[in-house]
mmCIF file of C-alpha atoms in Angstrom:
data_model
loop_
_atom_site.group_PDB
_atom_site.id
_atom_site.type_symbol
_atom_site.label_atom_id
_atom_site.label_comp_id
_atom_site.label_asym_id
_atom_site.label_seq_id
_atom_site.Cartn_x
_atom_site.Cartn_y
_atom_site.Cartn_z
ATOM 1 C CA MET A 1 100.894 72.006 114.773
ATOM 2 C CA LYS A 2 102.726 73.145 117.867
ATOM 3 C CA ASP A 3 102.163 76.437 119.646
ATOM 4 C CA ILE A 4 103.676 79.580 118.183
ATOM 5 C CA ILE A 5 107.414 79.848 118.805
ATOM 6 C CA ASN A 6 108.469 83.380 119.711
ATOM 7 C CA ILE A 7 111.764 84.631 118.308
ATOM 8 C CA ASN A 8 112.850 87.715 120.260
ATOM 9 C CA LYS A 9 116.612 87.855 119.793
ATOM 10 C CA ILE A 10 119.158 87.487 117.028
ATOM 11 C CA SER A 11 120.744 84.650 119.014
ATOM 12 C CA GLU A 12 117.416 82.774 118.939
ATOM 13 C CA VAL A 13 117.333 83.010 115.138
ATOM 14 C CA HIS A 14 120.807 81.498 115.013
ATOM 15 C CA LYS A 15 119.755 78.744 117.396
ATOM 16 C CA VAL A 16 116.725 77.830 115.274
ATOM 17 C CA LEU A 17 118.921 77.648 112.150
ATOM 18 C CA ASP A 18 121.801 75.942 113.978
ATOM 19 C CA LEU A 19 124.174 78.779 113.045
ATOM 20 C CA GLN A 20 127.209 79.887 115.000
ATOM 21 C CA SER A 21 126.633 82.524 117.668
ATOM 22 C CA PRO A 22 126.030 85.972 116.114
ATOM 23 C CA THR A 23 128.845 88.486 116.011
ATOM 24 C CA HIS A 24 126.495 91.382 116.660
ATOM 25 C CA PRO A 25 123.659 91.133 119.218
ATOM 26 C CA LEU A 26 121.233 93.307 117.215
ATOM 27 C CA ILE A 27 121.702 92.317 113.572
ATOM 28 C CA SER A 28 122.685 89.309 111.498
ATOM 29 C CA VAL A 29 123.172 88.569 107.801
ATOM 30 C CA PHE A 30 123.248 84.940 106.698
ATOM 31 C CA SER A 31 122.645 82.535 103.830
ATOM 32 C CA THR A 32 122.623 78.796 103.194
ATOM 33 C CA LYS A 33 126.385 78.679 102.735
ATOM 34 C CA ASP A 34 126.711 79.642 106.420
ATOM 35 C CA ASN A 35 125.145 76.263 107.255
ATOM 36 C CA PRO A 36 124.377 74.105 104.189
ATOM 37 C CA ASN A 37 122.648 71.474 106.339
ATOM 38 C CA PHE A 38 120.283 73.594 108.363
ATOM 39 C CA ILE A 39 116.637 72.671 108.803
ATOM 40 C CA VAL A 40 113.753 74.997 109.669
ATOM 41 C CA HIS A 41 111.297 72.761 111.456
ATOM 42 C CA LYS A 42 107.576 72.675 110.753
ATOM 43 C CA GLY A 43 105.717 75.155 112.942
ATOM 44 C CA LYS A 44 104.593 78.715 113.517
ATOM 45 C CA TYR A 45 107.181 81.365 114.321
ATOM 46 C CA ARG A 46 106.386 84.841 115.610
ATOM 47 C CA ILE A 47 109.455 86.857 114.696
ATOM 48 C CA ASN A 48 109.703 89.944 116.904
ATOM 49 C CA LEU A 49 112.434 91.364 114.698
ATOM 50 C CA TYR A 50 112.647 93.032 111.316
ATOM 51 C CA MET A 51 113.458 90.593 108.531
ATOM 52 C CA ILE A 52 114.416 91.154 104.895
ATOM 53 C CA SER A 53 114.977 88.116 102.658
ATOM 54 C CA LEU A 54 115.907 87.523 99.053
ATOM 55 C CA LYS A 55 114.979 84.070 97.728
ATOM 56 C CA THR A 56 116.651 82.739 94.588
ATOM 57 C CA THR A 57 115.113 79.270 94.281
ATOM 58 C CA ASN A 58 111.530 78.121 94.134
ATOM 59 C CA ASN A 59 111.222 75.298 96.652
ATOM 60 C CA CYS A 60 110.039 76.788 99.934
ATOM 61 C CA GLU A 61 106.403 76.624 101.011
ATOM 62 C CA MET A 62 105.322 78.912 103.793
ATOM 63 C CA VAL A 63 102.250 80.680 105.136
ATOM 64 C CA TYR A 64 102.387 84.349 106.001
ATOM 65 C CA GLY A 65 99.436 86.644 106.641
ATOM 66 C CA ARG A 66 96.365 85.135 105.005
ATOM 67 C CA ASN A 67 98.120 83.379 102.153
ATOM 68 C CA SER A 68 100.175 80.318 101.390
ATOM 69 C CA TYR A 69 103.209 81.273 99.383
ATOM 70 C CA ASP A 70 105.891 79.442 97.451
ATOM 71 C CA PHE A 71 108.482 82.219 97.903
ATOM 72 C CA GLN A 72 109.218 82.458 94.182
ATOM 73 C CA GLU A 73 112.642 82.777 92.648
ATOM 74 C CA GLY A 74 114.019 86.293 92.712
ATOM 75 C CA SER A 75 111.446 87.546 95.200
ATOM 76 C CA MET A 76 111.941 89.531 98.369
ATOM 77 C CA LEU A 77 109.982 89.436 101.587
ATOM 78 C CA TYR A 78 109.900 92.081 104.314
ATOM 79 C CA THR A 79 108.408 91.472 107.765
ATOM 80 C CA SER A 80 108.163 93.704 110.806
ATOM 81 C CA PRO A 81 108.174 92.648 114.474
ATOM 82 C CA GLY A 82 105.257 90.552 115.648
ATOM 83 C CA GLN A 83 104.357 88.907 112.345
ATOM 84 C CA VAL A 84 103.883 85.145 112.166
ATOM 85 C CA ILE A 85 105.412 82.858 109.539
ATOM 86 C CA SER A 86 104.330 79.228 109.297
ATOM 87 C CA PHE A 87 106.115 76.321 107.645
ATOM 88 C CA GLU A 88 103.835 73.455 106.722
ATOM 89 C CA ALA A 89 106.733 70.989 106.610
ATOM 90 C CA ASP A 90 110.401 70.884 107.584
ATOM 91 C CA GLN A 91 112.434 73.078 105.243
ATOM 92 C CA GLU A 92 115.725 71.358 104.546
ATOM 93 C CA ASN A 93 118.279 73.743 103.070
ATOM 94 C CA SER A 94 115.556 75.478 101.040
ATOM 95 C CA VAL A 95 114.910 78.848 102.590
ATOM 96 C CA LEU A 96 118.003 80.358 100.994
ATOM 97 C CA THR A 97 120.645 79.595 98.421
ATOM 98 C CA ASP A 98 124.209 80.820 98.030
ATOM 99 C CA GLU A 99 122.851 83.791 96.082
ATOM 100 C CA GLY A 100 120.053 84.431 98.530
ATOM 101 C CA TRP A 101 120.370 86.161 101.870
ATOM 102 C CA THR A 102 118.459 87.198 104.946
ATOM 103 C CA ILE A 103 118.947 90.163 107.241
ATOM 104 C CA VAL A 104 117.319 90.144 110.661
ATOM 105 C CA PHE A 105 117.665 93.082 113.009
ATOM 106 C CA HIS A 106 116.285 94.078 116.373
ATOM 107 C CA PRO A 107 114.258 97.323 116.693
ATOM 108 C CA ASP A 108 116.848 98.519 119.228
ATOM 109 C CA LEU A 109 119.403 98.736 116.419
ATOM 110 C CA ILE A 110 117.648 101.752 114.920
ATOM 111 C CA ARG A 111 116.286 103.418 118.074
ATOM 112 C CA ASN A 112 118.693 106.363 117.899
ATOM 113 C CA ALA A 113 118.890 106.568 114.106
ATOM 114 C CA THR A 114 116.771 108.562 111.675
ATOM 115 C CA LEU A 115 115.498 105.220 110.391
ATOM 116 C CA ALA A 116 113.539 104.797 113.633
ATOM 117 C CA ASN A 117 111.311 107.696 112.541
ATOM 118 C CA THR A 118 111.024 106.704 108.896
ATOM 119 C CA ILE A 119 110.790 102.918 108.887
ATOM 120 C CA SER A 120 106.994 103.066 109.273
ATOM 121 C CA GLU A 121 106.894 104.818 105.877
ATOM 122 C CA TYR A 122 108.133 101.626 104.208
ATOM 123 C CA SER A 123 104.689 100.085 104.061
ATOM 124 C CA PHE A 124 105.935 96.962 102.259
ATOM 125 C CA PHE A 125 106.830 95.586 105.711
ATOM 126 C CA ASP A 126 103.082 95.057 106.097
ATOM 127 C CA TYR A 127 102.292 93.648 102.662
ATOM 128 C CA GLU A 128 101.016 90.117 102.239
ATOM 129 C CA VAL A 129 103.479 87.570 100.852
ATOM 130 C CA ASN A 130 101.730 87.423 97.489
ATOM 131 C CA GLU A 131 102.673 91.109 97.174
ATOM 132 C CA ALA A 132 106.389 90.385 97.437
ATOM 133 C CA LEU A 133 108.946 92.375 95.468
ATOM 134 C CA HIS A 134 110.385 90.651 92.388
ATOM 135 C CA VAL A 135 113.812 91.961 91.486
ATOM 136 C CA SER A 136 115.848 91.781 88.286
ATOM 137 C CA GLU A 137 119.411 90.487 88.120
ATOM 138 C CA LYS A 138 120.742 94.042 88.082
ATOM 139 C CA GLU A 139 118.605 94.998 91.067
ATOM 140 C CA LYS A 140 119.696 91.886 92.956
ATOM 141 C CA GLN A 141 123.330 92.869 92.524
ATOM 142 C CA ILE A 142 122.738 96.423 93.763
ATOM 143 C CA LEU A 143 121.019 95.078 96.869
ATOM 144 C CA LEU A 144 123.690 92.426 97.374
ATOM 145 C CA ASP A 145 126.428 95.104 97.377
ATOM 146 C CA ILE A 146 124.630 96.884 100.225
ATOM 147 C CA VAL A 147 124.083 93.631 102.099
ATOM 148 C CA ASN A 148 127.786 92.819 101.804
ATOM 149 C CA ASN A 149 128.631 96.261 103.214
ATOM 150 C CA ILE A 150 126.511 95.460 106.245
ATOM 151 C CA LYS A 151 128.022 92.000 106.564
ATOM 152 C CA ARG A 152 131.543 93.420 106.500
ATOM 153 C CA GLU A 153 130.707 95.949 109.197
ATOM 154 C CA ILE A 154 129.325 93.192 111.398
ATOM 155 C CA SER A 155 132.229 90.820 110.952
ATOM 156 C CA ASP A 156 135.251 93.108 110.605
ATOM 157 C CA ASN A 157 134.750 96.567 112.012
ATOM 158 C CA ILE A 158 132.692 96.682 115.175
ATOM 159 C CA ASP A 159 133.616 100.026 116.702
ATOM 160 C CA LYS A 160 131.905 103.282 117.660
ATOM 161 C CA HIS A 161 131.076 103.968 113.997
ATOM 162 C CA SER A 162 129.675 100.551 113.142
ATOM 163 C CA GLN A 163 126.080 101.065 114.179
ATOM 164 C CA GLU A 164 125.751 104.333 112.287
ATOM 165 C CA ILE A 165 127.244 102.818 109.119
ATOM 166 C CA ILE A 166 125.016 99.747 109.421
ATOM 167 C CA ASN A 167 121.932 101.953 109.787
ATOM 168 C CA ILE A 168 122.922 104.061 106.781
ATOM 169 C CA ASN A 169 123.241 100.916 104.688
ATOM 170 C CA LEU A 170 119.930 99.553 105.961
ATOM 171 C CA GLU A 171 118.262 102.810 104.989
ATOM 172 C CA SER A 172 119.839 102.603 101.521
ATOM 173 C CA LEU A 173 118.561 99.048 101.174
ATOM 174 C CA LEU A 174 115.029 100.171 102.007
ATOM 175 C CA LYS A 175 115.197 103.195 99.698
ATOM 176 C CA TYR A 176 116.238 100.980 96.788
ATOM 177 C CA SER A 177 113.482 98.532 97.706
ATOM 178 C CA ASN A 178 111.002 101.399 97.594
ATOM 179 C CA ARG A 179 112.246 102.355 94.137
ATOM 180 C CA TYR A 180 111.902 98.781 92.901
ATOM 181 C CA TYR A 181 108.388 98.468 94.315
ATOM 182 C CA ASP A 182 107.449 101.643 92.434
ATOM 183 C CA ARG A 183 108.883 100.088 89.279
ATOM 184 C CA GLN A 184 106.814 96.977 89.934
ATOM 185 C CA PHE A 185 103.654 99.069 90.306
ATOM 186 C CA TYR A 186 104.386 100.866 87.027
ATOM 187 C CA THR A 187 105.053 97.666 85.089
ATOM 188 C CA ARG A 188 101.733 96.287 86.312
ATOM 189 C CA THR A 189 99.771 99.414 85.414
ATOM 190 C CA ASN A 190 97.140 97.573 83.328
ATOM 191 C CA LEU A 191 96.546 95.142 86.176
ATOM 192 C CA ASN A 192 96.360 98.078 88.594
ATOM 193 C CA LYS A 193 93.644 99.735 86.528
ATOM 194 C CA GLY A 194 91.625 96.559 86.916
ATOM 195 C CA TYR A 195 92.009 96.872 90.675
ATOM 196 C CA LEU A 196 90.834 100.499 90.488
ATOM 197 C CA ILE A 197 87.654 99.416 88.742
ATOM 198 C CA ARG A 198 87.060 96.677 91.298
ATOM 199 C CA PHE A 199 87.737 99.109 94.160
ATOM 200 C CA GLU A 200 85.234 101.633 92.807
ATOM 201 C CA LYS A 201 82.686 98.835 92.395
ATOM 202 C CA TYR A 202 83.286 97.706 95.966
ATOM 203 C CA LEU A 203 82.719 101.232 97.316
ATOM 204 C CA LYS A 204 79.497 101.568 95.329
ATOM 205 C CA GLU A 205 78.184 98.241 96.609
ATOM 206 C CA TYR A 206 79.251 98.980 100.190
ATOM 207 C CA PHE A 207 77.620 102.416 100.278
ATOM 208 C CA THR A 208 74.330 101.049 98.923
ATOM 209 C CA SER A 209 74.214 98.188 101.435
ATOM 210 C CA GLU A 210 73.242 98.018 105.074
ATOM 211 C CA GLN A 211 76.922 97.826 106.020
ATOM 212 C CA ILE A 212 77.388 101.577 105.782
ATOM 213 C CA VAL A 213 74.665 102.163 108.405
ATOM 214 C CA ASN A 214 75.625 99.272 110.662
ATOM 215 C CA LYS A 215 79.426 99.457 110.445
ATOM 216 C CA GLY A 216 80.191 102.982 109.281
ATOM 217 C CA LEU A 217 82.756 103.848 106.628
ATOM 218 C CA PRO A 218 84.783 100.874 105.346
ATOM 219 C CA THR A 219 88.296 100.588 106.715
ATOM 220 C CA VAL A 220 91.388 100.500 104.553
ATOM 221 C CA GLN A 221 91.929 96.877 105.599
ATOM 222 C CA GLN A 222 88.348 95.944 104.634
ATOM 223 C CA CYS A 223 88.852 97.416 101.180
ATOM 224 C CA GLY A 224 92.113 95.553 100.744
ATOM 225 C CA GLU A 225 90.591 92.245 101.807
ATOM 226 C CA ALA A 226 87.706 92.769 99.364
ATOM 227 C CA LEU A 227 90.308 92.900 96.586
ATOM 228 C CA ASN A 228 92.381 90.029 98.064
ATOM 229 C CA MET A 229 95.320 92.193 99.057
ATOM 230 C CA SER A 230 96.575 93.985 102.145
ATOM 231 C CA GLY A 231 95.253 97.449 102.910
ATOM 232 C CA TYR A 232 98.813 98.782 102.785
ATOM 233 C CA TYR A 233 99.387 97.446 99.277
ATOM 234 C CA LEU A 234 96.062 98.841 98.047
ATOM 235 C CA SER A 235 96.879 102.269 99.460
ATOM 236 C CA ASP A 236 100.288 102.327 97.782
ATOM 237 C CA LEU A 237 98.770 101.142 94.496
ATOM 238 C CA LEU A 238 96.066 103.827 94.597
ATOM 239 C CA LYS A 239 98.545 106.509 95.642
ATOM 240 C CA LEU A 240 100.733 105.765 92.653
ATOM 241 C CA GLU A 241 97.857 105.534 90.172
ATOM 242 C CA THR A 242 95.662 108.395 91.428
ATOM 243 C CA GLY A 243 97.703 110.441 93.900
ATOM 244 C CA LYS A 244 95.247 109.595 96.681
ATOM 245 C CA SER A 245 95.389 106.911 99.381
ATOM 246 C CA THR A 246 92.621 104.409 100.084
ATOM 247 C CA LYS A 247 91.428 106.469 103.051
ATOM 248 C CA GLU A 248 91.234 109.594 100.902
ATOM 249 C CA HIS A 249 89.229 107.717 98.265
ATOM 250 C CA ILE A 250 86.791 106.444 100.891
ATOM 251 C CA THR A 251 86.324 109.900 102.385
ATOM 252 C CA LEU A 252 85.879 111.632 99.029
ATOM 253 C CA TYR A 253 83.390 108.989 97.902
ATOM 254 C CA MET A 254 81.396 109.556 101.087
ATOM 255 C CA ILE A 255 81.474 113.354 100.571
ATOM 256 C CA GLU A 256 80.095 113.004 97.039
ATOM 257 C CA GLN A 257 77.338 110.714 98.307
ATOM 258 C CA ALA A 258 76.580 113.166 101.108
ATOM 259 C CA LYS A 259 76.298 116.062 98.633
ATOM 260 C CA THR A 260 73.723 114.064 96.674
ATOM 261 C CA LYS A 261 71.719 113.338 99.811
ATOM 262 C CA LEU A 262 71.870 116.971 100.964
ATOM 263 C CA LEU A 263 70.579 118.321 97.664
ATOM 264 C CA GLY A 264 68.362 115.424 96.632
ATOM 265 C CA SER A 265 66.438 114.688 99.816
ATOM 266 C CA ASN A 266 64.736 116.382 102.741
ATOM 267 C CA SER A 267 66.654 114.318 105.290
ATOM 268 C CA SER A 268 68.171 116.284 108.150
ATOM 269 C CA VAL A 269 71.917 116.580 108.506
ATOM 270 C CA SER A 270 71.703 114.261 111.523
ATOM 271 C CA GLU A 271 69.771 111.647 109.528
ATOM 272 C CA ILE A 272 72.315 111.792 106.720
ATOM 273 C CA ALA A 273 75.136 111.432 109.244
ATOM 274 C CA PHE A 274 73.482 108.348 110.710
ATOM 275 C CA ASP A 275 72.980 106.940 107.182
ATOM 276 C CA PHE A 276 76.758 106.966 106.826
ATOM 277 C CA GLY A 277 77.272 105.221 110.142
ATOM 278 C CA PHE A 278 78.365 108.280 112.143
ATOM 279 C CA GLU A 279 77.411 107.933 115.791
ATOM 280 C CA TYR A 280 77.763 111.676 116.343
ATOM 281 C CA PRO A 281 76.470 114.060 113.612
ATOM 282 C CA GLN A 282 79.039 116.699 114.559
ATOM 283 C CA HIS A 283 81.826 114.350 113.438
ATOM 284 C CA PHE A 284 80.173 114.067 110.033
ATOM 285 C CA SER A 285 79.732 117.840 109.828
ATOM 286 C CA LYS A 286 83.355 118.485 110.779
ATOM 287 C CA LEU A 287 84.635 116.034 108.149
ATOM 288 C CA PHE A 288 82.324 117.445 105.488
ATOM 289 C CA LYS A 289 83.478 121.006 106.157
ATOM 290 C CA SER A 290 87.152 119.997 106.142
ATOM 291 C CA LYS A 291 86.729 118.649 102.605
ATOM 292 C CA THR A 292 84.325 121.206 101.089
ATOM 293 C CA GLY A 293 84.868 124.392 103.082
ATOM 294 C CA TYR A 294 81.196 124.444 104.056
ATOM 295 C CA SER A 295 79.142 122.821 106.755
ATOM 296 C CA PRO A 296 76.425 120.454 105.441
ATOM 297 C CA SER A 297 73.738 123.045 106.205
ATOM 298 C CA GLU A 298 75.691 125.800 104.433
ATOM 299 C CA TYR A 299 76.242 123.577 101.403
ATOM 300 C CA ARG A 300 72.520 122.791 101.183
ATOM 301 C CA THR A 301 71.577 126.476 101.490
ATOM 302 C CA LEU A 302 74.118 127.694 98.938
ATOM 303 C CA ASN A 303 73.076 125.119 96.356
#
């Protein structure tokens, strides 16, 4: 496979897909009907742009993140700048259909908009492909209406108001996507409970292994990988099911283990801190006090 091809501009996306030159330098909306004969050639592409795609057929094989993915019918994919997408073979007229669409936009488009400060909150931009959003027919139409608003602004009305209106519509698109992801979490609640059990088991095994001493507290990404999902997806799943993020769960689990050690052993506070992988005991003490209201020594004395 060839070296990674960097895509830095909207015009470079159009060149790869053999589309006409873009009307707007910072954003583009397109589908197969814009070029029914286009081919995406086999290779790795680092797309340094935001991309949102709706796929309506089931014939595109790609690799994104750690997983191979068939980009199922009715699914949506969100990528942020710097992510790499690989195609294992040439994709002839298969990435999109007439009903499907893709929006790509440059980070500069939102620099002066409120979206610049909030886009990091849409964690689905960092999900793995197997965590894609699956939308209903009704949801597809709602999203398509917004996409068409953006497309009209790009093609018909470029003036001093265009960028603001485009950004407002992009934000609406992301807010609806957030709603639909929440719906997807809720409809998979039984599956999610299975993940909760596996997550709790992972924490128990991790904290009783040598990893806790050698590597310190597990990272959010480590926990996600242990459950075959991205750390971002796991955090959102846990937040919805329990009200606490992955990081909060890890910290609270450690605090409960620390309480047991403080009351059930004669180990010093420093020894307990080292047992949890803390290089500096004062960091452990500060974290413990922030969660319990007492320093480790005070907690031991009071109890």
